[in-house]
XYZ file of N, CA and C in Angstrom:
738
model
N 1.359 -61.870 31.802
C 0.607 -60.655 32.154
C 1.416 -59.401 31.824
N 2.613 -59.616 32.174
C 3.440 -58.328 32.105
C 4.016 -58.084 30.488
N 3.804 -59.254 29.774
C 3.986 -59.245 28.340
C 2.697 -58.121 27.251
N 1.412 -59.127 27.998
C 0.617 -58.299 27.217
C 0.402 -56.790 28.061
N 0.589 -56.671 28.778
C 0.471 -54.830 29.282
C 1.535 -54.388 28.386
N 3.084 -55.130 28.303
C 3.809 -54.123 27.459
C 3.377 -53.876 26.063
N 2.546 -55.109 25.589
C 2.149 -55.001 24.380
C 0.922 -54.057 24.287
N 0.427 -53.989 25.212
C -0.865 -52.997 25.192
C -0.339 -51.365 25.150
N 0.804 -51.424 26.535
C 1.373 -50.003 26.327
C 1.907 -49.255 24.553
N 2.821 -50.739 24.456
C 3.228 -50.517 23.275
C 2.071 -49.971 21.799
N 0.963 -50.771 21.874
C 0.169 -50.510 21.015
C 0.025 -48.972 20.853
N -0.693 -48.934 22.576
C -1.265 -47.438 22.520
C -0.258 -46.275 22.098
N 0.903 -46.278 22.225
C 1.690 -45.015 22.397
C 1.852 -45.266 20.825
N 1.582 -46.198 19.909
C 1.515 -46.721 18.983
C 0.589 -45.823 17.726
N -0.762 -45.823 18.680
C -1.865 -45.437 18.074
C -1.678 -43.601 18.600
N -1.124 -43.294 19.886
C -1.226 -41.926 20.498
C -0.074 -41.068 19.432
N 0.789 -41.662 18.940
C 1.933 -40.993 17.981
C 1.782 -40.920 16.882
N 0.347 -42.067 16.377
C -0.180 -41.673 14.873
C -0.972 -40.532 14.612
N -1.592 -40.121 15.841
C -2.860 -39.582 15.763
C -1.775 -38.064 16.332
N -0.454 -37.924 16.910
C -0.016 -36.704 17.128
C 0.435 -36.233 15.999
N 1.119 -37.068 14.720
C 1.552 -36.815 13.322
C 0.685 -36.506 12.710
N -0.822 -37.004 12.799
C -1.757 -36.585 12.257
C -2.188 -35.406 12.547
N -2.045 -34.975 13.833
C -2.590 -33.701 14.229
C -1.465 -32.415 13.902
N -0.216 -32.968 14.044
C 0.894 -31.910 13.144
C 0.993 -31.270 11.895
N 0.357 -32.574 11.091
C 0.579 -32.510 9.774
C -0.794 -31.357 8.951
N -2.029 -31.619 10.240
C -3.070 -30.695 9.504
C -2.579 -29.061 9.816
N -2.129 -29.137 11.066
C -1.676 -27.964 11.498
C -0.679 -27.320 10.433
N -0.056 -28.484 10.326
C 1.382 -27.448 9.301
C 0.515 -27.662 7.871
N -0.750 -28.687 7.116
C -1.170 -27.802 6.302
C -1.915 -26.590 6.312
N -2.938 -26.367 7.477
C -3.216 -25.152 7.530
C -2.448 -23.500 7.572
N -1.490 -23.993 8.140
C -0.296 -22.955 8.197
C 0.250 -22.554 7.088
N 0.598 -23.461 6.015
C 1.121 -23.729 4.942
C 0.196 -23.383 3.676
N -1.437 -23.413 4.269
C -2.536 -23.148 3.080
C -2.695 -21.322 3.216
N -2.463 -21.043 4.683
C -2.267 -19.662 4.742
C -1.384 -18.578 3.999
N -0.228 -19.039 4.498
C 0.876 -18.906 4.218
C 0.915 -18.859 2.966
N 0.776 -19.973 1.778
C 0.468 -19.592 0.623
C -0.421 -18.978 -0.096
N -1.805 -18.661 0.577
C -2.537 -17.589 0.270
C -1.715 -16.098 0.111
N -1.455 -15.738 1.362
C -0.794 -14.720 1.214
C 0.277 -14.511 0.191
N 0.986 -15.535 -0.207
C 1.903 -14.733 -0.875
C 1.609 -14.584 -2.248
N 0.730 -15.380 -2.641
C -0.526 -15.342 -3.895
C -0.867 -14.198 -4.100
N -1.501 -12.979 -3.010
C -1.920 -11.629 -2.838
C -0.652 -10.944 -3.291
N -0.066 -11.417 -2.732
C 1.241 -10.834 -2.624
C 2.179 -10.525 -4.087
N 1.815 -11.824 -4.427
C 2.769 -12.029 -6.252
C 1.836 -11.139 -6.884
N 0.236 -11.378 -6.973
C -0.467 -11.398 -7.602
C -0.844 -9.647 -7.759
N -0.482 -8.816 -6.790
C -0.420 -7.371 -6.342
C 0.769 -6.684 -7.368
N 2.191 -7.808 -6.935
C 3.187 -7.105 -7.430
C 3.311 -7.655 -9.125
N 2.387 -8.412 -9.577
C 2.508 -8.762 -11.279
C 1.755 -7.265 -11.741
N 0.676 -6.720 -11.043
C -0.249 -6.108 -11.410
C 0.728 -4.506 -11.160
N 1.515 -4.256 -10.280
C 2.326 -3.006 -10.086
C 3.695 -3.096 -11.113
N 3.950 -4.223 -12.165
C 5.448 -4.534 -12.883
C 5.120 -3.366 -14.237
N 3.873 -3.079 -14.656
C 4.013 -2.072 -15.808
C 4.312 -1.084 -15.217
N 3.758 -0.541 -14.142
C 3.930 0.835 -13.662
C 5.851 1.161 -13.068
N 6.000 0.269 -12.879
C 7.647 0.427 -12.286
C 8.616 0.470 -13.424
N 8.301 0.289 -14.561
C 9.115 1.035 -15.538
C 8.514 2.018 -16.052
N 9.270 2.701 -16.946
C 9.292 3.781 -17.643
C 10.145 3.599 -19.194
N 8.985 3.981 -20.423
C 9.679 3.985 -21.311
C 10.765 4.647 -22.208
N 11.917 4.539 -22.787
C 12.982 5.087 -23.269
C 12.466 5.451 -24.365
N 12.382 4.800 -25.038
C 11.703 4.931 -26.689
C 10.580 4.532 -27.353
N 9.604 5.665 -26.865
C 7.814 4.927 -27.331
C 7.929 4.810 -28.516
N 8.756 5.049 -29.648
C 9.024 4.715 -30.934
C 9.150 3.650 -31.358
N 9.862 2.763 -30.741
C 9.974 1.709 -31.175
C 9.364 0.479 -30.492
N 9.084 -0.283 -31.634
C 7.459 -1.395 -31.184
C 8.387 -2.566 -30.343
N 9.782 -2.705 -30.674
C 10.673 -3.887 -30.081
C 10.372 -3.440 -28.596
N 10.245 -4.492 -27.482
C 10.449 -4.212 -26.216
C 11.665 -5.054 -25.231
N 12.325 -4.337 -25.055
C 13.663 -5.321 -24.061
C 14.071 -4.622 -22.986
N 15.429 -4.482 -22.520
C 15.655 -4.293 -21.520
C 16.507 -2.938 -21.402
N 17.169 -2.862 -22.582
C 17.654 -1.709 -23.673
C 17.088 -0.263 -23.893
N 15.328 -0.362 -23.808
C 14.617 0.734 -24.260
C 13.520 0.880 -22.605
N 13.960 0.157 -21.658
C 12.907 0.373 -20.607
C 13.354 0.416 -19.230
N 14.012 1.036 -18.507
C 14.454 1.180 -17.426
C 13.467 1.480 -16.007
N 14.051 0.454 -15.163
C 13.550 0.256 -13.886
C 13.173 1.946 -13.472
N 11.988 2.371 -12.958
C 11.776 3.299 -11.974
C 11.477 3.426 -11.020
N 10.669 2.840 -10.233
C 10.832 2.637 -8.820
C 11.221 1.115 -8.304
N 11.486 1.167 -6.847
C 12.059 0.331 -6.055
C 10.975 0.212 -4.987
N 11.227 -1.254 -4.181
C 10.251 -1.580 -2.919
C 11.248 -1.914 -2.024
N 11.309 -1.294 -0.995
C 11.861 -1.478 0.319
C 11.280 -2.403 1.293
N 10.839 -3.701 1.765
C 10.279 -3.986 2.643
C 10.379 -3.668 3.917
N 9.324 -3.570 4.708
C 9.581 -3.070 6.108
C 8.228 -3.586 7.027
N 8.025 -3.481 8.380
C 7.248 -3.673 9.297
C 7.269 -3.016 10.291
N 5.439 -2.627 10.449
C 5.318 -1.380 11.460
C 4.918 -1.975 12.801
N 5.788 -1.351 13.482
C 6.402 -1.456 15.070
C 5.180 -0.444 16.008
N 4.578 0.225 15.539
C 4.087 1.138 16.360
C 2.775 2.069 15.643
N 1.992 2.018 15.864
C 0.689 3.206 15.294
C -0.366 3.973 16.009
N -0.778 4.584 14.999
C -2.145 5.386 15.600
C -3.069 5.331 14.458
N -4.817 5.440 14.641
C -5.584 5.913 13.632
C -6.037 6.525 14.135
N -6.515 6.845 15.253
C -7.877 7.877 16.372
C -7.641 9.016 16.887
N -6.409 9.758 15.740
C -6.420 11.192 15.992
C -6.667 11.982 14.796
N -6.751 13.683 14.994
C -6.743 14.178 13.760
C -5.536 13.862 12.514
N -4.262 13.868 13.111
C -3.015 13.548 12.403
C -2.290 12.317 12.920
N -2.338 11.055 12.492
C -1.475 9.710 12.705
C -0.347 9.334 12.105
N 0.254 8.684 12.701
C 1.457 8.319 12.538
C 1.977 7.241 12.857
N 2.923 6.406 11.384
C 3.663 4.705 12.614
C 5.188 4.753 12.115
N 5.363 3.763 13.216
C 7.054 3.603 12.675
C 7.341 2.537 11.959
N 8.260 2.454 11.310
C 9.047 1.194 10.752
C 10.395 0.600 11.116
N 10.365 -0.492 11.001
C 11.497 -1.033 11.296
C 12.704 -0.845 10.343
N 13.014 -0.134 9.364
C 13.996 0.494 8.537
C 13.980 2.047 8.548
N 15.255 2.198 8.192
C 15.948 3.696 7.997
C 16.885 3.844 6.884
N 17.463 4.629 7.263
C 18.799 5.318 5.852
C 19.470 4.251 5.929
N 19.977 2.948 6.632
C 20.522 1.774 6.866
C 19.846 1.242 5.446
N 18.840 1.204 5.003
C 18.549 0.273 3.914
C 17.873 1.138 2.700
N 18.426 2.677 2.495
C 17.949 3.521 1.727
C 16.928 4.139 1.652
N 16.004 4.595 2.675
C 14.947 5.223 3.452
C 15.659 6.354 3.310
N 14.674 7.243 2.569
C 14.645 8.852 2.926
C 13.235 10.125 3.077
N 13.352 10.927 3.315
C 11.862 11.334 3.866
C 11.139 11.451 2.870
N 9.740 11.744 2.453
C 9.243 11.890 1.473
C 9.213 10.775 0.746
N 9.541 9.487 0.959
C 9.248 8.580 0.039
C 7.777 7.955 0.206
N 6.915 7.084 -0.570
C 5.822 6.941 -0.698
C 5.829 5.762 0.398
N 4.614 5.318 0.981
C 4.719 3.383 1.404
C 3.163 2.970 1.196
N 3.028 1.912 1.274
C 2.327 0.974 0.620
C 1.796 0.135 0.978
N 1.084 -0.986 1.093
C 0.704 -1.812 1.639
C 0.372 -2.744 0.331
N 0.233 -3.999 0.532
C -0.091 -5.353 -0.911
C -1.220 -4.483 -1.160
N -2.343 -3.977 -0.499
C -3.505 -3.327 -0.719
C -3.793 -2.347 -1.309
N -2.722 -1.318 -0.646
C -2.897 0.238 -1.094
C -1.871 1.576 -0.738
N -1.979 2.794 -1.398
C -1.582 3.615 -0.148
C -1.594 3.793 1.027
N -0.583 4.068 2.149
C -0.719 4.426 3.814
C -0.230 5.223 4.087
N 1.314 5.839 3.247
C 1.847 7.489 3.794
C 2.695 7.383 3.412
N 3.328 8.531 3.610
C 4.508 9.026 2.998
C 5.685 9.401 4.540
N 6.730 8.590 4.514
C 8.008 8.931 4.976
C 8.047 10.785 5.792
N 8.154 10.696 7.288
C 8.101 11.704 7.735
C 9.859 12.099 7.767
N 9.881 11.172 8.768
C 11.530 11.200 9.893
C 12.380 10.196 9.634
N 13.475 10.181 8.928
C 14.177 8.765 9.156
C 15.393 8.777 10.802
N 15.766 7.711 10.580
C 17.025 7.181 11.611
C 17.883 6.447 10.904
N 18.731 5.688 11.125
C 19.862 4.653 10.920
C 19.011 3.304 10.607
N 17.847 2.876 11.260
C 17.537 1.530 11.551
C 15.594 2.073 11.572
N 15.407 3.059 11.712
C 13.432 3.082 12.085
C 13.215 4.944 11.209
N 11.964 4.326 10.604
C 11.410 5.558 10.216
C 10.125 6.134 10.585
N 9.374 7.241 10.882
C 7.929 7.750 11.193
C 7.615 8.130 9.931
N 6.488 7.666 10.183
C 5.690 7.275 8.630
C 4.406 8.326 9.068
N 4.120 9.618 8.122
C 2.901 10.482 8.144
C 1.805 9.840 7.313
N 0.910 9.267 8.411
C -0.115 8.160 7.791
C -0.935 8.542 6.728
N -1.591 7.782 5.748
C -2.927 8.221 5.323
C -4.228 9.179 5.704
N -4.134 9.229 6.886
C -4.806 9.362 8.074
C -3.997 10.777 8.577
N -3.778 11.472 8.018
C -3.541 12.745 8.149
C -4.069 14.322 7.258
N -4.479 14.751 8.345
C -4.820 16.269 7.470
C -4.492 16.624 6.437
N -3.191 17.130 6.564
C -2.320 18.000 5.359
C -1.444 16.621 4.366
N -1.575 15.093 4.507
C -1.325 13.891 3.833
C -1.160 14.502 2.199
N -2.199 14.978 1.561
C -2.158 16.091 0.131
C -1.394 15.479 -0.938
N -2.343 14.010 -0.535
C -1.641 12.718 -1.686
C -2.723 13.161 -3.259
N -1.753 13.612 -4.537
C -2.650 13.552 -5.418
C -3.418 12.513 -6.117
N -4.923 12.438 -6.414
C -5.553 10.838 -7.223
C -6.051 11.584 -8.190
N -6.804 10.493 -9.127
C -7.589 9.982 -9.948
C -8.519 9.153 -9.741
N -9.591 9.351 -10.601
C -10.855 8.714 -10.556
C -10.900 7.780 -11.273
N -10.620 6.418 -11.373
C -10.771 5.588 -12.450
C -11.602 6.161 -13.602
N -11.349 5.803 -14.809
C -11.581 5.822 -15.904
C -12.502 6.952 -16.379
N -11.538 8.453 -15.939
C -12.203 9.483 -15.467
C -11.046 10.453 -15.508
N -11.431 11.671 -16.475
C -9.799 12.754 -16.312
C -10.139 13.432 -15.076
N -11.206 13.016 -14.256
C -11.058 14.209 -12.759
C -9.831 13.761 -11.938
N -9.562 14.933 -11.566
C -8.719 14.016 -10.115
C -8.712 15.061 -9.164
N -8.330 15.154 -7.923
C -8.149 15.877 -7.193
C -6.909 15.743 -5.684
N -6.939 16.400 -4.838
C -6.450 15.840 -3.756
C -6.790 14.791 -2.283
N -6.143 13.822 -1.813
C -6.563 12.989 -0.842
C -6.250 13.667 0.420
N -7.402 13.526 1.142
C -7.114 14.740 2.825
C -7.715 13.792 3.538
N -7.358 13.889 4.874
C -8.215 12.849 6.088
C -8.671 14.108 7.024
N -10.233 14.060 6.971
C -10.960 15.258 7.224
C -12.558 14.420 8.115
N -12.363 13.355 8.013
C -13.976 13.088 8.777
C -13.635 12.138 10.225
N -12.455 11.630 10.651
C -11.955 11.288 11.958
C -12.635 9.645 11.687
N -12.610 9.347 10.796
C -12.984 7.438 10.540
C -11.915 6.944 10.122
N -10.993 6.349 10.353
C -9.970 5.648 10.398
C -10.171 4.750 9.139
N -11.571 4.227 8.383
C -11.648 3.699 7.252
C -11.966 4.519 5.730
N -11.642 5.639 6.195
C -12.177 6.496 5.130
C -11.345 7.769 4.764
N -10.806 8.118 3.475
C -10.610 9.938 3.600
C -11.623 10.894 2.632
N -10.723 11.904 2.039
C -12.068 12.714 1.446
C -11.333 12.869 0.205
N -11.730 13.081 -0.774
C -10.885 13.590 -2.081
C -11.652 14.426 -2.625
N -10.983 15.946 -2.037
C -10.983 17.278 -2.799
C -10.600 17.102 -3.948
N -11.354 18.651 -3.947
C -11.261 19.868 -5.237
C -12.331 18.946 -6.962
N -13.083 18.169 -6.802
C -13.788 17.539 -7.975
C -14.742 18.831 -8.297
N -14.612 19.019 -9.186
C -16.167 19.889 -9.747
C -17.177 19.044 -9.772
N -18.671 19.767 -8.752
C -19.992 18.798 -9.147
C -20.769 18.979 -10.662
N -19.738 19.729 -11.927
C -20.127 19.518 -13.034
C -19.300 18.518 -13.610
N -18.854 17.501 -12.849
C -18.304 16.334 -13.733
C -19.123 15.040 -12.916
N -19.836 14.210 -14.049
C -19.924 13.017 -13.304
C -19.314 12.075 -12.316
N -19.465 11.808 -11.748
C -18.660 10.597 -10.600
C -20.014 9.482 -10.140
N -19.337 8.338 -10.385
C -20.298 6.917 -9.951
C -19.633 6.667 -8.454
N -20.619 6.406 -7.816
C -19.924 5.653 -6.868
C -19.655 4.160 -7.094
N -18.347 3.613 -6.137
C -18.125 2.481 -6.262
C -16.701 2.578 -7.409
N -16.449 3.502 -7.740
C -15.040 4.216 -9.107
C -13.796 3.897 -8.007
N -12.846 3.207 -8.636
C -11.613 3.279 -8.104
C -10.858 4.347 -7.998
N -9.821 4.644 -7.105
C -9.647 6.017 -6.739
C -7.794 5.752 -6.459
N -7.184 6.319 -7.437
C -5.675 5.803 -7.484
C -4.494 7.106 -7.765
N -3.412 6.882 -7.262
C -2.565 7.966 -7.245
C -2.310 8.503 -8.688
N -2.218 9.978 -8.754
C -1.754 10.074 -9.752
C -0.116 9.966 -10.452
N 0.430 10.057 -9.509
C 1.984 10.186 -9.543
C 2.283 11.224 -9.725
N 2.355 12.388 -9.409
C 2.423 13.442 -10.180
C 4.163 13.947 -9.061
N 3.784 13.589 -7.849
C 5.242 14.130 -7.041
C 6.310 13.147 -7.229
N 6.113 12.038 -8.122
C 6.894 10.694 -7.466
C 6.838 9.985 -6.473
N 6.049 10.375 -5.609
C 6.025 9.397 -4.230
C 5.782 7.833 -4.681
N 4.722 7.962 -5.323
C 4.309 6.347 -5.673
C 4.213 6.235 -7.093
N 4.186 5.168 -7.875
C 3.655 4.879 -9.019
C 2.545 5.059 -9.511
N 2.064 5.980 -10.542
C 0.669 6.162 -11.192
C 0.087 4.979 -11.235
N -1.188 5.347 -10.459
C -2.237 3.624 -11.031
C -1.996 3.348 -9.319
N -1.284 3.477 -8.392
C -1.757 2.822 -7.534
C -2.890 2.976 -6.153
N -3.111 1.771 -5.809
C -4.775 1.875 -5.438
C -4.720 2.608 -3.864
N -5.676 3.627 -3.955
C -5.879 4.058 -2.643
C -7.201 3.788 -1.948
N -8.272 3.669 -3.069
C -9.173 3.310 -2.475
C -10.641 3.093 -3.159
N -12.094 3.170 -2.984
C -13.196 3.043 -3.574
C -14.039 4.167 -3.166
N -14.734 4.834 -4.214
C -15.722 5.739 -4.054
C -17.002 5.465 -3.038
N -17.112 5.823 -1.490
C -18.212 5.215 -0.787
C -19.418 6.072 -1.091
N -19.359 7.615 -1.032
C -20.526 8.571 -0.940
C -19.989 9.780 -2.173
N -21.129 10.239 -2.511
C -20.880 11.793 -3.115
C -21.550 11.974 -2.893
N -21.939 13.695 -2.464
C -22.496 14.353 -2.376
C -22.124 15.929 -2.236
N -22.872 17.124 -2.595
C -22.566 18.325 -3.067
C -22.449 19.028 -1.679
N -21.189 19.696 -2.318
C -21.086 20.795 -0.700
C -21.758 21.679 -1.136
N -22.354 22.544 -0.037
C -23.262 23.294 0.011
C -22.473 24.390 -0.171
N -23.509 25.761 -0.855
C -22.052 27.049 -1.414
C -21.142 26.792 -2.329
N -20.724 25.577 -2.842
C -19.324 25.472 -3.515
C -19.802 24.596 -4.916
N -18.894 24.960 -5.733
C -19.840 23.965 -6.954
C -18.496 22.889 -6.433
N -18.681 22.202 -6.174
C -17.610 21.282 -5.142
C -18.195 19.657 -4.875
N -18.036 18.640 -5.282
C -18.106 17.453 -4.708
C -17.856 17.380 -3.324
N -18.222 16.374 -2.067
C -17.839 15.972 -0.780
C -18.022 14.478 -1.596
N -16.562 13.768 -1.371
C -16.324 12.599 -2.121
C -15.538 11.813 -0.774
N -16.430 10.791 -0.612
C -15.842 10.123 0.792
C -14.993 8.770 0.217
N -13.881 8.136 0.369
C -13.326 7.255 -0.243
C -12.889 6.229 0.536
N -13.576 4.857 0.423
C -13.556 4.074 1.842
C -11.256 3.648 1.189
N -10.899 3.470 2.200
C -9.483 3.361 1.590
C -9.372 1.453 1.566
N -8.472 1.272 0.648
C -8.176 -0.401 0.399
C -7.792 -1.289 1.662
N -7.016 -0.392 2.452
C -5.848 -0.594 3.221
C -7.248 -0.696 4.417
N -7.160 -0.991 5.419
C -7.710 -0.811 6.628
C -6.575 -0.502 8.145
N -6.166 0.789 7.988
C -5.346 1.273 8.885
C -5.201 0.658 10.521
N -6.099 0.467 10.593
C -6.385 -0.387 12.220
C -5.847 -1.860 12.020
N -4.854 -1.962 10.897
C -4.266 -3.825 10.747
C -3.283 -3.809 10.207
N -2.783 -2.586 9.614
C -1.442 -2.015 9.516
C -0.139 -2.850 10.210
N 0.371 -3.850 9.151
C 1.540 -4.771 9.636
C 2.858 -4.523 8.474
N 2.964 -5.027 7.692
C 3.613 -5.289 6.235
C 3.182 -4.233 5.131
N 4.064 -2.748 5.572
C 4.283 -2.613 3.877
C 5.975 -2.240 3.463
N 5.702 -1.876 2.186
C 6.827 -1.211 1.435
C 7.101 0.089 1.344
N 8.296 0.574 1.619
C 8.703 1.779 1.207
C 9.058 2.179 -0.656
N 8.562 3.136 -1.356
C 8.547 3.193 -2.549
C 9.980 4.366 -2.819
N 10.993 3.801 -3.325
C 12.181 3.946 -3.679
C 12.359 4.788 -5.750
N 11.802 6.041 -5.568
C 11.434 6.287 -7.175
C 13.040 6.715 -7.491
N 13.428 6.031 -8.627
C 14.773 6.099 -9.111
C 15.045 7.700 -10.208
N 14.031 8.022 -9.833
C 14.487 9.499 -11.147
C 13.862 10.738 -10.207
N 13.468 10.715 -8.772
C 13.265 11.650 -7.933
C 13.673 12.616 -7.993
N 15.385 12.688 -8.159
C 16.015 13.848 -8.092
C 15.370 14.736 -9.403
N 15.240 13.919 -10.478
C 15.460 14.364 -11.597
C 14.252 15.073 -11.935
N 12.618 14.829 -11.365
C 11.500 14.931 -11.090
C 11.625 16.403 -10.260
N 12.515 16.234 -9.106
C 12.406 17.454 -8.601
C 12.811 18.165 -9.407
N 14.629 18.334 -9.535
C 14.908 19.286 -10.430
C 14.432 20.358 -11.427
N 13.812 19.526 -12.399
C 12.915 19.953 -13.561
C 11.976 20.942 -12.601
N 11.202 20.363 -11.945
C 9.559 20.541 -11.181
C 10.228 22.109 -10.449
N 11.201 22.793 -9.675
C 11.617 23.653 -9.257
C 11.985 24.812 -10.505
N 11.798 24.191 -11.865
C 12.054 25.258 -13.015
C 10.380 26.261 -12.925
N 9.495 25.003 -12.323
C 7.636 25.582 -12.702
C 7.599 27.074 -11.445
N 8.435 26.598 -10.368
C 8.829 27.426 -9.078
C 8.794 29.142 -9.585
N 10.392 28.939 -10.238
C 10.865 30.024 -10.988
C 10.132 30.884 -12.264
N 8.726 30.012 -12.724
C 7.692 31.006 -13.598
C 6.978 31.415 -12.986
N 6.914 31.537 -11.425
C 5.681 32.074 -10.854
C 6.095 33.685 -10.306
């Protein structure tokens, strides 16, 4: 009697430890099917940002190597510790500072899109002046389109900003991708801020009201990059000569 109970115990804990490996193993593939999704977005974001991060030496010549094309910007990784979207002007922090080459005015990013530009640094955490700010006065472009104008957060929707100054004598489709121009260095030309949701004409002004749903969805704000442009100084420099013709 006491043989077959051990054999019965034995069975079961037998059958109860197949079925717990079994239940581990879906878990860690689901984890693992995630997990590799993301970083798919992830590669698949940063293959699509590798033209824009150089800059060419010599458009003359058709050879391409390593010789004629130098790195221009850099990605800092970081993670935000703290936010807001539900005011007129928002703001988050990061878990890096001047500790890992953080300085103000630099661009950040998300796998998705623009989110702000570098307010305040520290040693170790920075305040980040969100997307989601008034005076933000990030310059874009209209996909496949010489308009461009400026990005402002002006309608208090946390999924949306506005992109001034378009003349309503230039066409615009909705649904047009809507991407930085680069023009300060903050970020790399070409990158995505967002999609054309509405146009429509301001009243009085020969003026577009251009509502732009943004890529990013600010209210999920976890993982981005700080944008590290390697010829900044040199960008300014020059750019303070335009100062001195006015």
């Amino acid at each position: 009697m006491n043989f077959a109970r051990t054999k019965f115990f034995n069975s079961s804990s037998a059958v109860v430890a197949t079925i717990l490996t079994w239940e581990r193993n879906v878990v860690k593939f689901v984890y693992l099917d995630e997990a590799n999704k993301k970083l798919q977005e992830e590669n698949a974001s940063l293959k699509k940002k590798i033209a824009s991060n150089f800059i060419s030496i010599d458009s003359s010549t058709v050879k391409i190597n390593d010789t004629i094309r130098k790195l221009s910007f850099q990605e800092i990784p970081a993670t935000v510790i703290n936010s807001t979207y539900n005011y007129p002007n928002n703001y988050f922090t990061i878990d890096a500072g001047t500790a890992k080459g953080i300085k103000k005015k630099m661009g950040v990013v998300s796998s998705d899109g623009v989110v702000g530009i570098v307010y305040d640094v520290s040693k170790h955490f920075s305040v980040v002046k969100s997307i989601l700010t008034s005076n933000i006065n990030i310059s874009a472009y209209i996909n496949n389109s010489d308009a461009y104008g400026i990005i402002k957060y002006e309608n208090g929707n946390p999924r949306s900003v506005q992109l001034t100054g378009i003349s309503n004598d230039i066409f615009i489709k909705k649904g047009s991708q809507v991407k930085t121009r680069g023009s300060a260095g903050y970020f790399p030309a070409g990158t995505p801020i967002g999609v054309i949701e509405s146009i429509t004409p301001i009243e009085g002004k020969p003026l577009w009201n251009i509502t732009v749903r943004l890529k990013q969805d600010m209210r999920k704000l976890r993982y981005v990059y700080v944008i590290k442009n390697l010829h900044q100084l040199e960008l300014d420099t020059i750019e303070e000569k335009i100062n001195e013709l006015k």
